[in-house]
Coordinates of C-alpha atoms and ligand atoms in Angstrom, one line a residue:
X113 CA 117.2 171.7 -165.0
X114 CA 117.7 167.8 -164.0
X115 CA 117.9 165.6 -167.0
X116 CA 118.3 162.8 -165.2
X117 CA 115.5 162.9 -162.4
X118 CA 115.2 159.6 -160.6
X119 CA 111.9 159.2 -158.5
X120 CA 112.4 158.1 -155.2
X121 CA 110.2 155.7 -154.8
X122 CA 111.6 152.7 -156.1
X123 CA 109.0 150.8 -157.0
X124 CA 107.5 153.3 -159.7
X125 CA 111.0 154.8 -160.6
X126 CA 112.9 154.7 -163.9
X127 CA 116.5 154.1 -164.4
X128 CA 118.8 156.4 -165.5
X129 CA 118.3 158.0 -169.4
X130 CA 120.8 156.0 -171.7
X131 CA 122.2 160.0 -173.0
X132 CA 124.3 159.6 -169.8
X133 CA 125.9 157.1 -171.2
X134 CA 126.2 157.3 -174.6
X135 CA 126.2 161.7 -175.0
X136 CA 129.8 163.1 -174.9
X137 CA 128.9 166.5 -173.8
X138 CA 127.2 164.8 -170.3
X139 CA 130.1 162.9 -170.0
X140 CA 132.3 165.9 -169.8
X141 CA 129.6 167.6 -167.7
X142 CA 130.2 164.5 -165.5
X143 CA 134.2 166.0 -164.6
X144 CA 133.1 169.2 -163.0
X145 CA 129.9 168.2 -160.9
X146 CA 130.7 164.5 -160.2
X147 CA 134.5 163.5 -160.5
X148 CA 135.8 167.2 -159.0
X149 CA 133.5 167.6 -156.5
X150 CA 134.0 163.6 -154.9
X151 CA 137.1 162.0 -153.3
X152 CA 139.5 160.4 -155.5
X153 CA 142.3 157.9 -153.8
X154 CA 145.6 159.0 -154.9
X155 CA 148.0 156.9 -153.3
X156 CA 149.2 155.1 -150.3
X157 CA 150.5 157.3 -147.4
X158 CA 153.5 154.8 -147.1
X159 CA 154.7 155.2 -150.2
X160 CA 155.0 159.2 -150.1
X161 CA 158.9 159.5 -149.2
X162 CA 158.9 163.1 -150.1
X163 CA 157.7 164.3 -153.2
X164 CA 155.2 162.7 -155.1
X165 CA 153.5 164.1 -158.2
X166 CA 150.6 162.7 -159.0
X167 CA 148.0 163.5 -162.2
X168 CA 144.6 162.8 -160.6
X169 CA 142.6 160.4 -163.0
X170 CA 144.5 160.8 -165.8
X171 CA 143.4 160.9 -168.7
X172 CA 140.3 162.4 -167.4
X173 CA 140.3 165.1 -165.4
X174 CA 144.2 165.4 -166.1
X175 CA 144.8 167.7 -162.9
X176 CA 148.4 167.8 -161.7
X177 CA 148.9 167.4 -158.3
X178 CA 151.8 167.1 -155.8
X179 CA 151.8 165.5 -152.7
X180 CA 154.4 166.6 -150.0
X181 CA 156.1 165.3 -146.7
X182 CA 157.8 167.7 -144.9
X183 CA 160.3 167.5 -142.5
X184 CA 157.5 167.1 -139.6
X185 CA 156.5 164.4 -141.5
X186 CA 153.2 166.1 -141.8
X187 CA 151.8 165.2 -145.7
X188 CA 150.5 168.7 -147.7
X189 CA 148.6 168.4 -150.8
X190 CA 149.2 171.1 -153.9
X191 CA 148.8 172.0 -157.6
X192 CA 152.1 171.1 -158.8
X193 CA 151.9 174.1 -161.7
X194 CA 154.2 177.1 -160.7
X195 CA 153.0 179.9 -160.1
X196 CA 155.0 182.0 -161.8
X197 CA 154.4 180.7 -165.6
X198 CA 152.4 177.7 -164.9
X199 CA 155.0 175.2 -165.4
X200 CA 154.8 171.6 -164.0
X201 CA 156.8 171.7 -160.9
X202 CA 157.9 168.3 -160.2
X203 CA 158.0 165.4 -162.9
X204 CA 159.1 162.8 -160.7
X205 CA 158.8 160.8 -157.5
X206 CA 161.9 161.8 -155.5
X207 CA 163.7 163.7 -152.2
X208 CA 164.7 166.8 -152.1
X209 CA 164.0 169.5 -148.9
X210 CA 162.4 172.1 -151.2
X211 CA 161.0 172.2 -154.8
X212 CA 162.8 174.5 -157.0
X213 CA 161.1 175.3 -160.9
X214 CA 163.1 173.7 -163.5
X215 CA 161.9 176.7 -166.2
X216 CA 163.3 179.9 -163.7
X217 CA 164.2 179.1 -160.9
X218 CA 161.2 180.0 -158.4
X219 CA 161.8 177.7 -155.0
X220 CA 158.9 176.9 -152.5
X221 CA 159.4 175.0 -149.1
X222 CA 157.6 171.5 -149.1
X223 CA 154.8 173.5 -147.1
X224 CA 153.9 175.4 -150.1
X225 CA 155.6 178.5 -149.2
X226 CA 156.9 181.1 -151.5
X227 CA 161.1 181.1 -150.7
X228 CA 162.7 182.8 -153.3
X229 CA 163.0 184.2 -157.5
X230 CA 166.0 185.7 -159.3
X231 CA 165.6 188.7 -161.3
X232 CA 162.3 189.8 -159.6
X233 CA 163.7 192.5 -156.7
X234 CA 162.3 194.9 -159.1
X235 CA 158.4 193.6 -158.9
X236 CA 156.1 195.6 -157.0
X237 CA 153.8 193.5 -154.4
X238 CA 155.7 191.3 -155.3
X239 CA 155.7 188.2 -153.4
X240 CA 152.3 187.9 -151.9
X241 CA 150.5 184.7 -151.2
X242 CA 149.4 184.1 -155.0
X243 CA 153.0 183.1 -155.1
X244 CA 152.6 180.3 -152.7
X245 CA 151.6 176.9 -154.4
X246 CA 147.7 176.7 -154.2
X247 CA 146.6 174.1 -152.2
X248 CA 144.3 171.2 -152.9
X249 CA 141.7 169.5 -150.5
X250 CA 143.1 166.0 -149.4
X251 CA 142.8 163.4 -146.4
X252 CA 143.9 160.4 -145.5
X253 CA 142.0 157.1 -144.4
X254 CA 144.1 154.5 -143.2
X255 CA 146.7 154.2 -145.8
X256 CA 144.8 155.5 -148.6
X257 CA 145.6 159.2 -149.5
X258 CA 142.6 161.3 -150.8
X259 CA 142.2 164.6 -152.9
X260 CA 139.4 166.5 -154.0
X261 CA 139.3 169.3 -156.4
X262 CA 136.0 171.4 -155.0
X263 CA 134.9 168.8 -152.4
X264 CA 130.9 169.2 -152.2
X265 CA 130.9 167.5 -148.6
X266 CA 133.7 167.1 -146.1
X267 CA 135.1 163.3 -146.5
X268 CA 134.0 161.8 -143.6
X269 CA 130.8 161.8 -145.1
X270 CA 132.0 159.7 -148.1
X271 CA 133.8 156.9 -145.5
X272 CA 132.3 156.9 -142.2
X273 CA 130.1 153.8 -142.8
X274 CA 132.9 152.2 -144.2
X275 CA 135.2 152.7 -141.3
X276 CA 132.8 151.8 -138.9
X277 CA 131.5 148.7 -140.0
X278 CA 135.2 147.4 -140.6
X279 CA 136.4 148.8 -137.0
X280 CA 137.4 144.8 -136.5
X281 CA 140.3 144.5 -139.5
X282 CA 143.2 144.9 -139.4
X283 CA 144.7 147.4 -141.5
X284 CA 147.8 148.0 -139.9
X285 CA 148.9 144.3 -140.7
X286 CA 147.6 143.9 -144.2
X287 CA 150.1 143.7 -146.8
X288 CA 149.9 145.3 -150.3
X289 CA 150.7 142.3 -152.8
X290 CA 149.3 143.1 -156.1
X291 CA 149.1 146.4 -158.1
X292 CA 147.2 145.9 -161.6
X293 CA 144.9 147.2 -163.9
X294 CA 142.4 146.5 -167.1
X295 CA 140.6 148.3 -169.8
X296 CA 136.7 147.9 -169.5
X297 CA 135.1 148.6 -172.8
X298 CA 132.1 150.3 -171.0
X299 CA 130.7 153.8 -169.7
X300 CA 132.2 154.1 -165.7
X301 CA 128.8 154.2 -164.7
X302 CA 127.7 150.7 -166.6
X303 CA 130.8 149.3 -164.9
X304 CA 129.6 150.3 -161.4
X305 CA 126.0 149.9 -161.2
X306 CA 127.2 146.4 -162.2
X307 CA 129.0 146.0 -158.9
X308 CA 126.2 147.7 -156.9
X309 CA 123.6 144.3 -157.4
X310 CA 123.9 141.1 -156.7
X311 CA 120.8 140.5 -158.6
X312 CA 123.1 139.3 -161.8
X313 CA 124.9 136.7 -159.3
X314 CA 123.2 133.6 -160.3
X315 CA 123.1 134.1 -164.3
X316 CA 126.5 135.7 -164.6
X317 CA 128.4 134.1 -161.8
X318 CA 127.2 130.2 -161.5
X319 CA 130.9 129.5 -159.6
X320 CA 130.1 132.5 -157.5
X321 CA 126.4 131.6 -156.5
X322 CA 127.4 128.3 -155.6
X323 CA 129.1 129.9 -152.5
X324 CA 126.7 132.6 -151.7
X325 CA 123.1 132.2 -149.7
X326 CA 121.8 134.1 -153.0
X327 CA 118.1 134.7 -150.2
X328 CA 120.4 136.2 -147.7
X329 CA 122.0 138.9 -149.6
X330 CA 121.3 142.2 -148.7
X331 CA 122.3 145.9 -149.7
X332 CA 122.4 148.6 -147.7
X333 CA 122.5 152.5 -148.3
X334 CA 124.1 155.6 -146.8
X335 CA 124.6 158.9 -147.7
X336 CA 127.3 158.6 -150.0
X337 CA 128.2 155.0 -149.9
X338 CA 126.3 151.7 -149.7
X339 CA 127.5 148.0 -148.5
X340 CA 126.4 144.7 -149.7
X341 CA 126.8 141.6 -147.5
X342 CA 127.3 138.5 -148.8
X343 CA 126.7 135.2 -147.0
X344 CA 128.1 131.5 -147.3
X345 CA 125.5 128.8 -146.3
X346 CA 126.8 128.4 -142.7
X347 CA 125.2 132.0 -142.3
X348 CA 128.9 133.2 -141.7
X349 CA 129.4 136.9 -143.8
X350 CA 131.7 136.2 -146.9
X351 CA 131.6 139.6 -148.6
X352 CA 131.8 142.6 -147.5
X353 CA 131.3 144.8 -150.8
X354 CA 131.3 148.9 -150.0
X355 CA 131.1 150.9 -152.9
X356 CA 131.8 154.8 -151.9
X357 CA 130.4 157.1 -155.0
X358 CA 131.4 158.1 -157.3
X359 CA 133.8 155.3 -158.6
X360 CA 135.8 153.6 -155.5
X361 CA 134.9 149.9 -153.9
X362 CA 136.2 148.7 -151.3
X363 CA 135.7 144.7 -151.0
X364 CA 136.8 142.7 -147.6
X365 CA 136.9 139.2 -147.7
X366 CA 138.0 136.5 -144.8
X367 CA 141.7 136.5 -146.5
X368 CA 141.6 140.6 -146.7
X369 CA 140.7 143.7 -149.0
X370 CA 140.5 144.1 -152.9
X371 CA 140.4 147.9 -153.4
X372 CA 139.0 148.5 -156.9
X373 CA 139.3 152.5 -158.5
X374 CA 137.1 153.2 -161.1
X375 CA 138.6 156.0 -163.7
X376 CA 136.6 157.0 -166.5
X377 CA 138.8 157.7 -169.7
X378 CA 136.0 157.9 -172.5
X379 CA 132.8 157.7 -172.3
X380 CA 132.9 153.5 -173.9
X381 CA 136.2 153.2 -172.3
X382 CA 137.2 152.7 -168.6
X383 CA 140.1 151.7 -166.3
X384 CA 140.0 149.4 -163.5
X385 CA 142.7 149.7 -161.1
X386 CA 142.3 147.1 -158.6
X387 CA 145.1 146.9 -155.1
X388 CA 145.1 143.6 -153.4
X389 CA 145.8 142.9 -149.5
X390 CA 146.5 140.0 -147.9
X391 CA 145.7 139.6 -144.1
X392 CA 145.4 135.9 -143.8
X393 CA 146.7 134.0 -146.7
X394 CA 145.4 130.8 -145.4
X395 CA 141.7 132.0 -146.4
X396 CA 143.0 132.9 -150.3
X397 CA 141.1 130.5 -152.4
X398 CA 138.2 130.0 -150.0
X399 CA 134.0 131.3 -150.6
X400 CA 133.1 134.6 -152.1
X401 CA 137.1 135.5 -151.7
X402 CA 138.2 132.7 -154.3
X403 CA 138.2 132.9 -158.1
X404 CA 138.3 136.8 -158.2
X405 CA 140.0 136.8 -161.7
X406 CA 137.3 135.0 -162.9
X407 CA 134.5 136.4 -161.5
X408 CA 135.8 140.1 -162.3
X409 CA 136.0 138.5 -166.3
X410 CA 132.4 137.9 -166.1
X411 CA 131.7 141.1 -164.7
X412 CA 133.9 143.2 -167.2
X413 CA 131.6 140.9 -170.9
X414 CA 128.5 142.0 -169.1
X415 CA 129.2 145.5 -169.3
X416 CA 130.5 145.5 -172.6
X417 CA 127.6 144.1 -173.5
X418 CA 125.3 146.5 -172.1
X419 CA 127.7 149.2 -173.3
X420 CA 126.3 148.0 -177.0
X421 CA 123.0 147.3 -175.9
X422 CA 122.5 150.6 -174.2
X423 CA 123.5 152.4 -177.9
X424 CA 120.5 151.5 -179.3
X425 CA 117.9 153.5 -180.8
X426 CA 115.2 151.2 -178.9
X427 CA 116.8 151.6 -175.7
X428 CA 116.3 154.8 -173.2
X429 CA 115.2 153.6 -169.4
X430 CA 114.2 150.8 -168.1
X431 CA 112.6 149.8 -164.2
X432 CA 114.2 148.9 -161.2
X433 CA 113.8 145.3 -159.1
X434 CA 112.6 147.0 -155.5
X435 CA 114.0 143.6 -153.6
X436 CA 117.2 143.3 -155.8
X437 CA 118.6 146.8 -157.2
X438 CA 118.3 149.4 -154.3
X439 CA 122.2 150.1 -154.7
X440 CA 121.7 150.8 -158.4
X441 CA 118.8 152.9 -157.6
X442 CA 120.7 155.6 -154.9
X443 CA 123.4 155.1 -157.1
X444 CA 121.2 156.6 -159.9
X445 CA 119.8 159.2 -157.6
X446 CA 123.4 160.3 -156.7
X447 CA 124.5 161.3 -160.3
X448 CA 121.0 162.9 -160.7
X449 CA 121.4 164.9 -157.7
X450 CA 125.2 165.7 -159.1
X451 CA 124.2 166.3 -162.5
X452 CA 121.5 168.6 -161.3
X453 CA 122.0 172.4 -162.6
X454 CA 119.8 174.0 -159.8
X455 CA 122.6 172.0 -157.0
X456 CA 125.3 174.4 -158.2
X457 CA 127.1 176.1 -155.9
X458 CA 129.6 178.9 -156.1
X459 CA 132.7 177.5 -156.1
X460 CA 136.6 178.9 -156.6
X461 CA 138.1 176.3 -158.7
X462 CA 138.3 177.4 -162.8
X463 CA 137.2 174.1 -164.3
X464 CA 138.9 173.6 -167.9
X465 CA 136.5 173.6 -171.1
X466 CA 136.9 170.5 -173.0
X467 CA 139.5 170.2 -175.4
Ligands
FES121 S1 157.4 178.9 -164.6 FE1 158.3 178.3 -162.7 S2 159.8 179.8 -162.4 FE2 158.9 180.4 -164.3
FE2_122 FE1 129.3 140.6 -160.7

């Protein structure tokens, strides 16, 4: 049963019912067929020395994970719960050249492998390959290091239109300068379809639409992933906005990338963590690129205020623009095809019953 049907015709289609927003229940429905089935960004390959332990959006879907580099330098993804008692293998980032349990003593190699227990010679069948850690579904694009829990589609179909249409920059010479975060007062969803229009530009971002050729914007969709381009007057591109579902947006401007993660902690409350790269500082404070604080301010009281408008009793769908909110629109048709029961698929990950 689809709760959430979206037609897909645009111009006679419905948004989304407001009980996705606002019903606890969907929200945690919305773990096990959105957030564990999609790519989440965990990290930057650099910054893997050796061990890395990692709780994938925490506070959320709470998952501990553990990244590994072995001494191949090849990276390895796992559950970082032991498999003897289910303790959590490794608390902290460090270097070691195996991981050894703190509770009894089980080792593994940094490939995963089973190496060694005391006080088990007596155990039948004993070890087979339910000793080794289990192993979780990860990638990496460019720097960024991905992991899915029960991946519904490999994740080249999440990124390929990204990584094709940004063949030109440079991310080998981009540097990482800022790491921060906020707290959105909003639904993950509100917060996102907000970024997938521009259609809000010239009432919510005056400073911003002074810059951008508001006629000239356009939005364009993929499978899993859609790009708006924004353009300054000169016709030149200014914006390159690519938003890769469920909750990941990847924005390129002429002075480099603004990575934003989207991570869902209640259903009214959401954190923002945003990476900043600097190609070519000399381009900071110029077009689309400049003001970003404020701009991402405006963005933030909007959807707090359509997380209380969207409580309402009066409110439960509304329509779509057909020229301005396409991205809003597959975006919609994504967590309806997600949420959909009759889409489930066997699958061999437990998924945890809410606490
Ligand atoms: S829980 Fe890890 S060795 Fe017992
Ligand atoms: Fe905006």
């Amino acid at each position: 049963m689809n709760n959430f049907e979206i037609e897909p015709d645009i111009r006679v289609a419905e948004t989304l019912s407001s009980d996705f927003y606002t019903d606890d229940g969907y929200f945690e429905e919305s773990k096990r067929r959105i957030f564990a089935r999609t790519w989440q960004v965990v990290g930057l390959e650099s910054e893997v020395n050796n061990l890395m332990p990692h709780m994938l959006l925490e506070g959320f879907l709470d998952e501990p994970i553990l990244i590994t580099r072995d001494t191949d330098e090849n990276l390895h993804c796992f559950s970082n719960t032991c498999t003897h008692r289910g303790n959590i293998l490794v608390q902290n980032e460090c270097r070691r050249d195996g991981i050894r349990c703190g509770y009894h003593g089980r080792r593994f190699s940094l490939d995963g492998k089973f190496l060694s227990m005391p006080e088990f010679e007596a155990a039948k069948n004993f070890p087979s390959e339910r000793d080794d850690l289990r192993s979780v579904s990860f990638k990496t694009w460019k720097d960024f290091v991905f992991a899915s829990l029960d991946p519904r589609d490999p994740f080249e179909e999440f990124i390929v239109e990204t990584g094709s249409r940004t063949a030109e920059y440079d991310f080998e010479r981009h540097e990482l300068v800022e790491r921060k975060h906020y707290l959105v007062k909003a639904h993950w969803a509100l917060y996102c379809e907000n970024f997938l229009e521009g259609f809000h530009i010239p009432y919510v971002h005056k400073s911003l639409n002074e810059v951008l050729d508001y006629g000239r914007y356009s939005t364009e969709l993929f499978r899993y992933s859609s790009l708006q381009t924004g353009y300054d007057d000169d016709g030149d591109t200014s914006a390159q906005y690519f938003f890769v579902f469920p909750n990941l947006m990847y924005n390129f401007y002429p002075w480099g990338l603004s990575v934003n993660i989207v991570k869902p902690i209640k259903s009214n409350l959401t954190k923002v963590e945003y990476m900043t790269f600097v190609l070519d500082r000399s381009k900071l404070d110029q077009g689309a690129g400049a003001n970003l604080e404020k701009v991402e301010l405006e963005d933030q009281a909007v959807a707090e205020s359509v997380q209380r408008g969207i409580n309402s009793r009066f409110y439960k769908r509304g329509r779509y623009s057909p020229t301005r909110e396409k991205g809003v629109h597959h975006f919609h048709r994504l967590i309806s095809e997600f949420m959909d029961e009759s889409n489930e698929q066997s699958r061999n990950v437990r998924h945890k019953k809410p606490n």
